[in-house]
Each structure stands twice: as structure tokens, then as C-alpha cells.
Amino acid sequence: MVSSARDSSAGAPSLINWDLAAATAARLAPPGPALSAGEIGKAVENLRFNADISVPHVHDITGLDAARDLRDSHVLVVDRASWSKANTQSFSVMLGPALKQMVESRSTLSMTPAAAAAGGAITGSQLGAILAFLSSKVLGQYDPFAALAPEAHVPPGGRLLLVAPNIISVERELNVHPDDFRLWVCLHEQTHRVQFAAAPWLRHHMLDEIEKLSGHLLGNMDTLVERASAVAKSLRDRSASGNVPGRGAILDLLQDPEEKASISHLTAVMSLLEGHANVVMDAVDSSIVPSVKTIRQRFNDRGKDRGIIEKFIRNLLGLDAKMRQYTDGAKFVREVVAVGGMEGFNRVWDAAENLPTEEEIHNSKLWLERMGL
């Protein structure tokens, strides 16, 4: 199912104008820190260096042999516009099957080419605006999916994106040692690269789950507008009362039991991946990152001063829920390692059946018992 589905994004080019999304994001993204050409060159070189030297540390901490050889993927140091364009390629892969399904549906076939193109421009612009916001927040991202996009020119194992202007902005904001901070960030991001190398089945498993979820959401177009209106009202009410949505208002659109099951599984997987990367990041000591304690403290405190508009957008997109994934997943990993050791925990990468459920993420004893640890 995966291989044929991944070619389908080209069959639905008008539903989302991916080029317009990338162009919109590049136009709307806030400017990064002012740097000379020489400073940019040095920063790129330094980030590449820290990305390289972080891999042996990931191997030492995780015990995953996949960290010994990552030649099927590569590292890119990018700006905000390039990060946004890279993500349009990933989204085209992830949403391709659902978009193809919509194209083949009776309602979509009744649309004229002009109407479809207009709709694609609208959705492309909207996606671009979201990417513009996110492009100034993301420090790094491992992308295992873009390699499956037609004409993407990405190595089979994917690519690690390090967003230089954001890393530099945050290290200046926190007033921390640049070299230490960059290594600390690279430890987290390279762990994601190692995770997918250790579990080569994981990429297609996640794509299958994303396909099911997006198919449910986009397939129920008859009720989507009604649900979106209800979510908008709920978000306004919760913003006024100070209550934060559990997963983000967009995901509150999911009401069907199968939809909820899909998002529960993906939430558990993302919590595992992010939590594991955070555990690796926090396993380093001052012998590796001399100012690690200062970095941790200042980085964790920086979210307290967000403005009202940013908080609203973060709630809408579920970004604060993502931060909880870091915490919940890290707690799960630490509890499992405390009982079964790192070798016992690493059984999670053996097969999809070994992935924890959302319930197990919050109660590690259940996973330990299921694994016989």
C-alpha cells in the first residue's frame, strides 16, 4: 500500500498548491538575526561540525548500532525559507494518498479545473502562513519522508535539517555559549536520525498511520465545516477561560472512533521519539557540554514569556501538546530504562508491535509487562 500511495501526490496537484505554500512561507517568515556573509559561513561550518561529533555521543548513550553508519541520509543547514520548502515536500508525501482519494471522489470530480486551481491556491496560501509561523520556531528536524517525494533528490534515509537562524536567535536570547548550545541541539536531532536508522520499518509504519488519519479527516468533508465551526468556538471559549486544549484545536476535529484511535497511536509514537531524544539530550554531562545545566534551565524557562497571539496559534496547532510529548515520552523512557536497562528499552525499535500505546506511555509498567521485562 505504501509504495503506490507515495506516488499519488502528483495526481492531485490542484488540491494544494505546494509551490505557492513554499513561496508564501518564504515571504511571510520573519527575518532572522542580522549576520554578515562571513558569520553565516562560520555558523554553517560549526553546525555541521557539531552535527558530526554528536553522533558518537548518541551511540554511547543509546547503544544503537545504527549510529555507526548514517550514510543513507544527510545533514542540511538551512534558513527559514528552505525549511518551509522542505516541509512542503514532506507534506506532499504524507497527504498524497488522502488527496488522491479526494480527487477520485465524486464531489471533487464535479469541480471545474478553474475551481480546483483556486482551491489549491487558497489551501497553499494557508499552509504557507502556518509554515511561516513555524519556520521561526523550529531548531531542527529529521525528515524521513521527503525521500519518497518525486524528484526530491533526497537520500533514501532522509535528511536532517538544522535551521541556522533559529538556533542562533535562541542561543543569543538565552545568552549561552554558542558551541555548547549547538552541540546540545544536535544531540537531540541526531537521535531522531538514529531512531529511523535503527527501525527502518518505522517510516512506512508512520506513513500508513498518517494516511489513515488524513483519510478519515479529509474523507468526512460533509461534516468538516460543521466540526471546524465547533472547534473555533471551543478555542475561543477555552482561550477566554485560560483552559488549554488537550491536543490542539485542529486535532479536536477528530471525533470518529477510528480517527481517535489513529491520533492516539501517532501521539504515542511521537511521544516515544521526542521523549527518547530528550533523554539522550539530557544524558550528557559537563564533560561533553560544559554549560549544559545553564542551557537546560534557560531553555526550559523561555516559554513563559510568550505573547497572547503566539499562545493562541500554539494552541490551534497543538504545539504545546507537542511539548507535553517531550515530557511524557521522556518519563516513559527513563522508567523503562530504570527497570529493563537500555538494552530492554531498545526492543521498542524491533517491530511495530513493540511500540507503546498512549496508555503505556503514561503507565510504563504496562509496556514492561507486555515485553516481559
CSV table of C-alpha atoms in Angstrom, one decimal:
chain,number,residue,atom,x,y,z
A,1,MET,CA,0.0,0.0,0.0
A,2,VAL,CA,2.8,2.4,0.9
A,3,SER,CA,4.8,2.3,-2.3
A,4,SER,CA,1.9,3.0,-4.6
A,5,ALA,CA,0.3,5.6,-2.3
A,6,ARG,CA,3.5,7.7,-2.2
A,7,ASP,CA,3.4,8.4,-5.9
A,8,SER,CA,-0.2,9.8,-5.6
A,9,SER,CA,0.6,13.4,-4.6
A,10,ALA,CA,1.5,14.1,-8.2
A,11,GLY,CA,-2.1,13.0,-9.1
A,12,ALA,CA,-3.7,15.8,-7.0
A,13,PRO,CA,-1.6,18.9,-7.8
A,14,SER,CA,-4.6,21.3,-7.7
A,15,LEU,CA,-5.9,20.5,-4.2
A,16,ILE,CA,-2.8,22.1,-2.5
A,17,ASN,CA,-0.5,24.4,-4.4
A,18,TRP,CA,2.8,23.3,-2.9
A,19,ASP,CA,4.9,25.8,-4.7
A,20,LEU,CA,2.6,28.6,-3.5
A,21,ALA,CA,2.8,27.3,0.0
A,22,ALA,CA,6.6,27.4,-0.1
A,23,ALA,CA,6.6,30.9,-1.7
A,24,THR,CA,4.1,32.2,0.9
A,25,ALA,CA,6.1,30.9,3.8
A,26,ALA,CA,9.3,32.5,2.4
A,27,ARG,CA,7.5,35.8,2.0
A,28,LEU,CA,5.8,35.8,5.4
A,29,ALA,CA,8.6,34.4,7.6
A,30,PRO,CA,10.0,36.9,10.0
A,31,PRO,CA,13.7,37.9,9.3
A,32,GLY,CA,16.4,36.1,11.2
A,33,PRO,CA,19.3,37.6,13.0
A,34,ALA,CA,21.5,40.1,11.1
A,35,LEU,CA,24.7,38.3,10.1
A,36,SER,CA,27.5,39.0,7.7
A,37,ALA,CA,28.4,36.6,4.9
A,38,GLY,CA,31.4,35.6,6.9
A,39,GLU,CA,29.4,35.0,10.1
A,40,ILE,CA,26.9,32.9,8.2
A,41,GLY,CA,29.7,30.7,6.7
A,42,LYS,CA,31.3,30.1,10.1
A,43,ALA,CA,27.9,29.3,11.7
A,44,VAL,CA,27.1,26.7,8.9
A,45,GLU,CA,30.5,25.1,9.3
A,46,ASN,CA,30.2,25.0,13.1
A,47,LEU,CA,26.7,23.5,12.9
A,48,ARG,CA,27.9,20.8,10.6
A,49,PHE,CA,30.9,20.1,12.9
A,50,ASN,CA,28.6,19.7,15.9
A,51,ALA,CA,26.2,17.5,14.0
A,52,ASP,CA,29.1,15.2,13.2
A,53,ILE,CA,30.6,15.0,16.6
A,54,SER,CA,27.2,14.4,18.3
A,55,VAL,CA,26.7,11.0,16.6
A,56,PRO,CA,29.3,9.1,18.7
A,57,HIS,CA,27.7,10.5,21.8
A,58,VAL,CA,24.3,9.3,20.6
A,59,HIS,CA,25.8,5.9,20.1
A,60,ASP,CA,27.4,5.8,23.5
A,61,ILE,CA,24.1,6.8,25.2
A,62,THR,CA,21.6,4.7,23.3
A,63,GLY,CA,23.7,1.7,22.5
A,64,LEU,CA,22.1,1.6,19.0
A,65,ASP,CA,24.5,0.3,16.4
A,66,ALA,CA,22.6,2.3,13.7
A,67,ALA,CA,24.5,5.3,14.9
A,68,ARG,CA,27.7,3.8,13.5
A,69,ASP,CA,26.7,4.4,9.9
A,70,LEU,CA,24.2,7.1,8.8
A,71,ARG,CA,25.4,7.4,5.2
A,72,ASP,CA,22.0,6.8,3.7
A,73,SER,CA,20.8,10.3,5.0
A,74,HIS,CA,22.5,13.6,5.2
A,75,VAL,CA,22.6,16.9,7.2
A,76,LEU,CA,21.5,20.2,5.8
A,77,VAL,CA,22.0,23.6,7.4
A,78,VAL,CA,19.1,25.7,6.2
A,79,ASP,CA,17.3,29.1,6.5
A,80,ARG,CA,13.7,29.5,7.3
A,81,ALA,CA,12.5,29.6,3.6
A,82,SER,CA,14.4,26.4,2.8
A,83,TRP,CA,12.9,24.6,5.9
A,84,SER,CA,9.4,25.6,4.7
A,85,LYS,CA,10.1,24.3,1.2
A,86,ALA,CA,11.5,21.1,2.6
A,87,ASN,CA,8.3,20.6,4.6
A,88,THR,CA,6.0,21.1,1.6
A,89,GLN,CA,7.8,18.1,0.0
A,90,SER,CA,7.2,16.1,3.2
A,91,PHE,CA,3.6,17.1,3.4
A,92,SER,CA,3.1,16.1,-0.3
A,93,VAL,CA,4.2,12.6,0.6
A,94,MET,CA,2.2,12.4,3.9
A,95,LEU,CA,-1.0,13.8,2.4
A,96,GLY,CA,-0.7,12.3,-1.1
A,97,PRO,CA,-3.0,9.3,-0.6
A,98,ALA,CA,-5.8,11.3,1.1
A,99,LEU,CA,-5.6,14.0,-1.7
A,100,LYS,CA,-5.7,11.3,-4.3
A,101,GLN,CA,-8.8,9.9,-2.6
A,102,MET,CA,-10.4,13.3,-2.7
A,103,VAL,CA,-9.6,13.7,-6.4
A,104,GLU,CA,-11.2,10.4,-7.2
A,105,SER,CA,-14.3,11.1,-5.2
A,106,ARG,CA,-17.5,12.1,-6.9
A,107,SER,CA,-17.6,15.6,-5.2
A,108,THR,CA,-14.1,16.5,-6.4
A,109,LEU,CA,-14.6,15.2,-9.9
A,110,SER,CA,-17.5,17.6,-10.3
A,111,MET,CA,-15.2,20.6,-9.7
A,112,THR,CA,-14.1,22.6,-12.7
A,113,PRO,CA,-10.3,22.9,-13.3
A,114,ALA,CA,-10.5,26.6,-12.5
A,115,ALA,CA,-12.3,25.9,-9.2
A,116,ALA,CA,-9.8,23.2,-8.3
A,117,ALA,CA,-6.9,25.6,-9.0
A,118,ALA,CA,-8.5,28.3,-7.0
A,119,GLY,CA,-9.0,25.9,-4.1
A,120,GLY,CA,-5.4,24.8,-4.4
A,121,ALA,CA,-4.2,28.4,-4.2
A,122,ILE,CA,-6.2,29.1,-1.1
A,123,THR,CA,-5.0,26.0,0.7
A,124,GLY,CA,-1.5,26.6,-0.5
A,125,SER,CA,-1.5,30.1,0.9
A,126,GLN,CA,-3.0,28.9,4.2
A,127,LEU,CA,-0.4,26.2,4.6
A,128,GLY,CA,2.3,28.7,3.7
A,129,ALA,CA,1.1,31.0,6.5
A,130,ILE,CA,1.3,28.2,9.0
A,131,LEU,CA,4.8,27.2,7.8
A,132,ALA,CA,5.9,30.8,8.1
A,133,PHE,CA,5.0,30.9,11.7
A,134,LEU,CA,6.6,27.5,12.4
A,135,SER,CA,9.8,28.3,10.4
A,136,SER,CA,10.9,30.8,13.1
A,137,LYS,CA,10.3,28.3,16.0
A,138,VAL,CA,11.9,25.1,14.8
A,139,LEU,CA,15.6,24.5,15.7
A,140,GLY,CA,16.0,21.2,13.8
A,141,GLN,CA,14.0,18.4,12.3
A,142,TYR,CA,14.7,15.0,11.0
A,143,ASP,CA,12.7,14.4,7.8
A,144,PRO,CA,12.4,10.7,6.8
A,145,PHE,CA,9.6,11.3,4.4
A,146,ALA,CA,10.8,13.7,1.7
A,147,ALA,CA,13.0,10.9,0.1
A,148,LEU,CA,9.7,9.4,-1.2
A,149,ALA,CA,8.7,12.6,-2.9
A,150,PRO,CA,9.1,12.6,-6.7
A,151,GLU,CA,12.2,14.5,-7.9
A,152,ALA,CA,13.1,15.5,-4.3
A,153,HIS,CA,16.8,14.5,-4.7
A,154,VAL,CA,16.9,13.3,-1.1
A,155,PRO,CA,19.0,10.3,0.0
A,156,PRO,CA,17.0,7.1,0.8
A,157,GLY,CA,17.3,7.6,4.6
A,158,GLY,CA,16.0,11.2,4.5
A,159,ARG,CA,17.7,14.4,5.8
A,160,LEU,CA,18.3,16.2,9.0
A,161,LEU,CA,17.5,20.0,8.8
A,162,LEU,CA,19.3,22.4,11.2
A,163,VAL,CA,17.6,25.8,11.0
A,164,ALA,CA,20.6,28.1,11.5
A,165,PRO,CA,18.8,31.5,12.1
A,166,ASN,CA,16.6,30.0,14.8
A,167,ILE,CA,19.5,28.2,16.6
A,168,ILE,CA,21.5,31.5,16.6
A,169,SER,CA,18.5,33.5,17.7
A,170,VAL,CA,17.8,31.2,20.7
A,171,GLU,CA,21.4,31.0,21.8
A,172,ARG,CA,21.6,34.8,21.8
A,173,GLU,CA,18.2,35.1,23.6
A,174,LEU,CA,19.4,32.7,26.3
A,175,ASN,CA,22.9,34.2,26.4
A,176,VAL,CA,24.5,30.8,26.4
A,177,HIS,CA,27.8,29.5,24.8
A,178,PRO,CA,27.0,29.0,21.1
A,179,ASP,CA,29.2,25.9,20.6
A,180,ASP,CA,27.7,24.2,23.7
A,181,PHE,CA,24.1,25.1,22.6
A,182,ARG,CA,24.6,23.9,19.1
A,183,LEU,CA,26.0,20.5,20.2
A,184,TRP,CA,23.1,20.2,22.7
A,185,VAL,CA,20.6,20.8,19.9
A,186,CYS,CA,22.4,18.4,17.5
A,187,LEU,CA,22.3,15.6,20.1
A,188,HIS,CA,18.5,15.7,20.1
A,189,GLU,CA,18.1,15.9,16.3
A,190,GLN,CA,20.7,13.3,15.5
A,191,THR,CA,18.9,10.9,17.9
A,192,HIS,CA,15.9,11.1,15.6
A,193,ARG,CA,18.1,10.3,12.7
A,194,VAL,CA,19.4,7.2,14.5
A,195,GLN,CA,15.9,6.1,15.6
A,196,PHE,CA,14.8,5.7,12.0
A,197,ALA,CA,18.0,4.1,11.0
A,198,ALA,CA,17.6,1.6,13.9
A,199,ALA,CA,14.0,0.9,12.9
A,200,PRO,CA,13.9,1.0,9.1
A,201,TRP,CA,10.2,-0.1,9.2
A,202,LEU,CA,9.2,3.0,11.2
A,203,ARG,CA,8.9,5.4,8.3
A,204,HIS,CA,6.4,3.4,6.4
A,205,HIS,CA,4.5,2.5,9.5
A,206,MET,CA,4.1,6.2,10.4
A,207,LEU,CA,3.1,7.0,6.8
A,208,ASP,CA,0.4,4.3,6.9
A,209,GLU,CA,-1.0,5.7,10.2
A,210,ILE,CA,-0.9,9.3,8.8
A,211,GLU,CA,-2.6,8.0,5.6
A,212,LYS,CA,-5.4,6.5,7.7
A,213,LEU,CA,-5.8,9.6,9.8
A,214,SER,CA,-5.8,12.1,6.9
A,215,GLY,CA,-8.1,9.8,5.0
A,216,HIS,CA,-10.6,9.9,7.9
A,217,LEU,CA,-10.3,13.7,8.3
A,218,LEU,CA,-10.4,14.7,4.6
A,219,GLY,CA,-12.8,11.9,3.8
A,220,ASN,CA,-15.5,13.3,6.1
A,221,MET,CA,-15.8,16.5,4.2
A,222,ASP,CA,-19.6,16.6,4.7
A,223,THR,CA,-19.1,17.3,8.4
A,224,LEU,CA,-15.8,19.0,8.3
A,225,VAL,CA,-17.1,22.6,8.1
A,226,GLU,CA,-19.5,21.9,11.0
A,227,ARG,CA,-16.8,20.4,13.1
A,228,ALA,CA,-14.4,23.3,12.3
A,229,SER,CA,-17.0,25.8,13.4
A,230,ALA,CA,-17.5,24.0,16.7
A,231,VAL,CA,-13.7,23.8,17.3
A,232,ALA,CA,-13.3,27.6,16.6
A,233,LYS,CA,-16.0,28.3,19.2
A,234,SER,CA,-14.4,25.9,21.7
A,235,LEU,CA,-11.0,27.5,21.1
A,236,ARG,CA,-12.4,31.0,21.8
A,237,ASP,CA,-14.1,29.7,25.0
A,238,ARG,CA,-11.0,28.0,26.3
A,239,SER,CA,-8.8,30.9,25.5
A,240,ALA,CA,-11.1,33.2,27.4
A,241,SER,CA,-11.2,30.9,30.4
A,242,GLY,CA,-7.5,30.1,30.3
A,243,ASN,CA,-8.0,26.4,29.7
A,244,VAL,CA,-5.6,24.9,27.1
A,245,PRO,CA,-6.8,22.4,24.5
A,246,GLY,CA,-5.5,18.9,25.1
A,247,ARG,CA,-4.0,18.3,21.7
A,248,GLY,CA,-4.6,21.5,19.8
A,249,ALA,CA,-7.8,22.8,18.3
A,250,ILE,CA,-7.1,21.4,14.8
A,251,LEU,CA,-7.0,17.9,16.2
A,252,ASP,CA,-10.2,18.4,18.0
A,253,LEU,CA,-11.8,18.0,14.6
A,254,LEU,CA,-11.3,14.3,15.1
A,255,GLN,CA,-14.5,12.7,16.5
A,256,ASP,CA,-14.9,9.3,14.9
A,257,PRO,CA,-13.6,6.3,17.0
A,258,GLU,CA,-11.2,5.3,14.2
A,259,GLU,CA,-9.9,8.9,14.0
A,260,LYS,CA,-9.3,9.0,17.7
A,261,ALA,CA,-7.5,5.6,17.6
A,262,SER,CA,-5.2,6.8,14.8
A,263,ILE,CA,-4.3,10.0,16.6
A,264,SER,CA,-3.8,8.1,19.9
A,265,HIS,CA,-1.3,5.8,18.2
A,266,LEU,CA,0.5,8.6,16.5
A,267,THR,CA,0.6,10.6,19.7
A,268,ALA,CA,2.2,7.6,21.5
A,269,VAL,CA,4.8,7.2,18.7
A,270,MET,CA,5.7,10.9,18.7
A,271,SER,CA,5.9,10.9,22.5
A,272,LEU,CA,8.3,8.0,22.3
A,273,LEU,CA,10.5,9.6,19.6
A,274,GLU,CA,10.6,13.0,21.2
A,275,GLY,CA,11.0,11.7,24.8
A,276,HIS,CA,13.8,9.4,23.8
A,277,ALA,CA,15.6,12.3,22.0
A,278,ASN,CA,15.2,14.4,25.1
A,279,VAL,CA,16.6,11.6,27.4
A,280,VAL,CA,19.7,11.5,25.1
A,281,MET,CA,20.0,15.3,25.2
A,282,ASP,CA,19.8,15.3,29.0
A,283,ALA,CA,22.2,12.3,29.4
A,284,VAL,CA,25.1,14.5,28.5
A,285,ASP,CA,27.2,16.0,31.3
A,286,SER,CA,29.6,18.9,31.5
A,287,SER,CA,32.4,16.7,30.1
A,288,ILE,CA,30.5,16.8,26.8
A,289,VAL,CA,28.6,20.1,27.0
A,290,PRO,CA,30.3,22.2,29.7
A,291,SER,CA,27.4,24.6,30.2
A,292,VAL,CA,24.6,22.0,29.9
A,293,LYS,CA,23.0,22.9,33.2
A,294,THR,CA,22.7,26.5,32.4
A,295,ILE,CA,21.3,25.7,28.9
A,296,ARG,CA,18.7,23.3,30.3
A,297,GLN,CA,17.4,25.8,32.8
A,298,ARG,CA,17.3,28.8,30.5
A,299,PHE,CA,15.8,26.8,27.6
A,300,ASN,CA,13.0,25.4,29.8
A,301,ASP,CA,12.2,28.8,31.2
A,302,ARG,CA,11.9,30.6,27.8
A,303,GLY,CA,8.3,29.6,27.1
A,304,LYS,CA,6.9,31.6,30.0
A,305,ASP,CA,7.0,34.9,28.2
A,306,ARG,CA,5.0,34.1,25.1
A,307,GLY,CA,2.5,36.7,23.9
A,308,ILE,CA,-1.2,36.2,23.6
A,309,ILE,CA,-1.2,35.8,19.8
A,310,GLU,CA,1.6,33.2,19.9
A,311,LYS,CA,-0.2,31.3,22.6
A,312,PHE,CA,-3.4,31.3,20.6
A,313,ILE,CA,-1.5,30.0,17.5
A,314,ARG,CA,0.3,27.4,19.5
A,315,ASN,CA,-3.0,26.1,21.0
A,316,LEU,CA,-4.5,26.0,17.5
A,317,LEU,CA,-1.6,24.0,16.1
A,318,GLY,CA,-1.2,21.8,19.1
A,319,LEU,CA,2.4,22.9,19.7
A,320,ASP,CA,2.0,23.0,23.5
A,321,ALA,CA,0.7,19.5,23.3
A,322,LYS,CA,3.9,18.6,21.4
A,323,MET,CA,5.9,20.0,24.3
A,324,ARG,CA,4.0,17.7,26.7
A,325,GLN,CA,5.0,14.8,24.4
A,326,TYR,CA,8.6,15.6,25.2
A,327,THR,CA,7.8,15.3,28.9
A,328,ASP,CA,5.6,12.3,28.8
A,329,GLY,CA,7.8,10.4,26.5
A,330,ALA,CA,11.0,11.1,28.4
A,331,LYS,CA,9.3,9.9,31.6
A,332,PHE,CA,8.3,6.7,29.9
A,333,VAL,CA,11.9,6.1,28.5
A,334,ARG,CA,13.5,6.8,31.9
A,335,GLU,CA,11.2,4.5,33.7
A,336,VAL,CA,11.7,1.6,31.2
A,337,VAL,CA,15.5,2.0,31.3
A,338,ALA,CA,15.5,2.0,35.1
A,339,VAL,CA,13.8,-1.4,35.0
A,340,GLY,CA,14.9,-3.1,31.8
A,341,GLY,CA,18.1,-1.2,31.0
A,342,MET,CA,18.8,0.5,27.7
A,343,GLU,CA,19.0,-2.9,26.0
A,344,GLY,CA,15.5,-3.7,27.2
A,345,PHE,CA,14.2,-0.4,26.1
A,346,ASN,CA,15.8,-0.8,22.7
A,347,ARG,CA,13.4,-3.6,22.0
A,348,VAL,CA,11.0,-0.9,21.0
A,349,TRP,CA,12.8,-0.5,17.7
A,350,ASP,CA,12.5,-4.2,16.8
A,351,ALA,CA,9.0,-4.1,15.3
A,352,ALA,CA,5.8,-2.0,15.2
A,353,GLU,CA,4.2,-4.4,17.6
A,354,ASN,CA,6.7,-3.2,20.3
A,355,LEU,CA,5.7,0.4,20.1
A,356,PRO,CA,4.0,1.6,23.2
A,357,THR,CA,0.3,2.6,23.2
A,358,GLU,CA,-0.7,6.0,24.5
A,359,GLU,CA,-1.9,4.3,27.7
A,360,GLU,CA,1.5,2.6,28.1
A,361,ILE,CA,3.3,5.9,27.6
A,362,HIS,CA,1.5,7.1,30.8
A,363,ASN,CA,1.9,3.8,32.6
A,364,SER,CA,5.3,2.2,31.7
A,365,LYS,CA,4.5,-0.9,33.8
A,366,LEU,CA,2.0,-2.0,31.2
A,367,TRP,CA,4.6,-1.9,28.4
A,368,LEU,CA,7.3,-3.6,30.6
A,369,GLU,CA,4.8,-6.4,31.4
A,370,ARG,CA,3.9,-6.8,27.7
A,371,MET,CA,7.5,-7.0,26.8
A,372,GLY,CA,8.2,-9.5,29.6
A,373,LEU,CA,10.7,-7.1,31.3
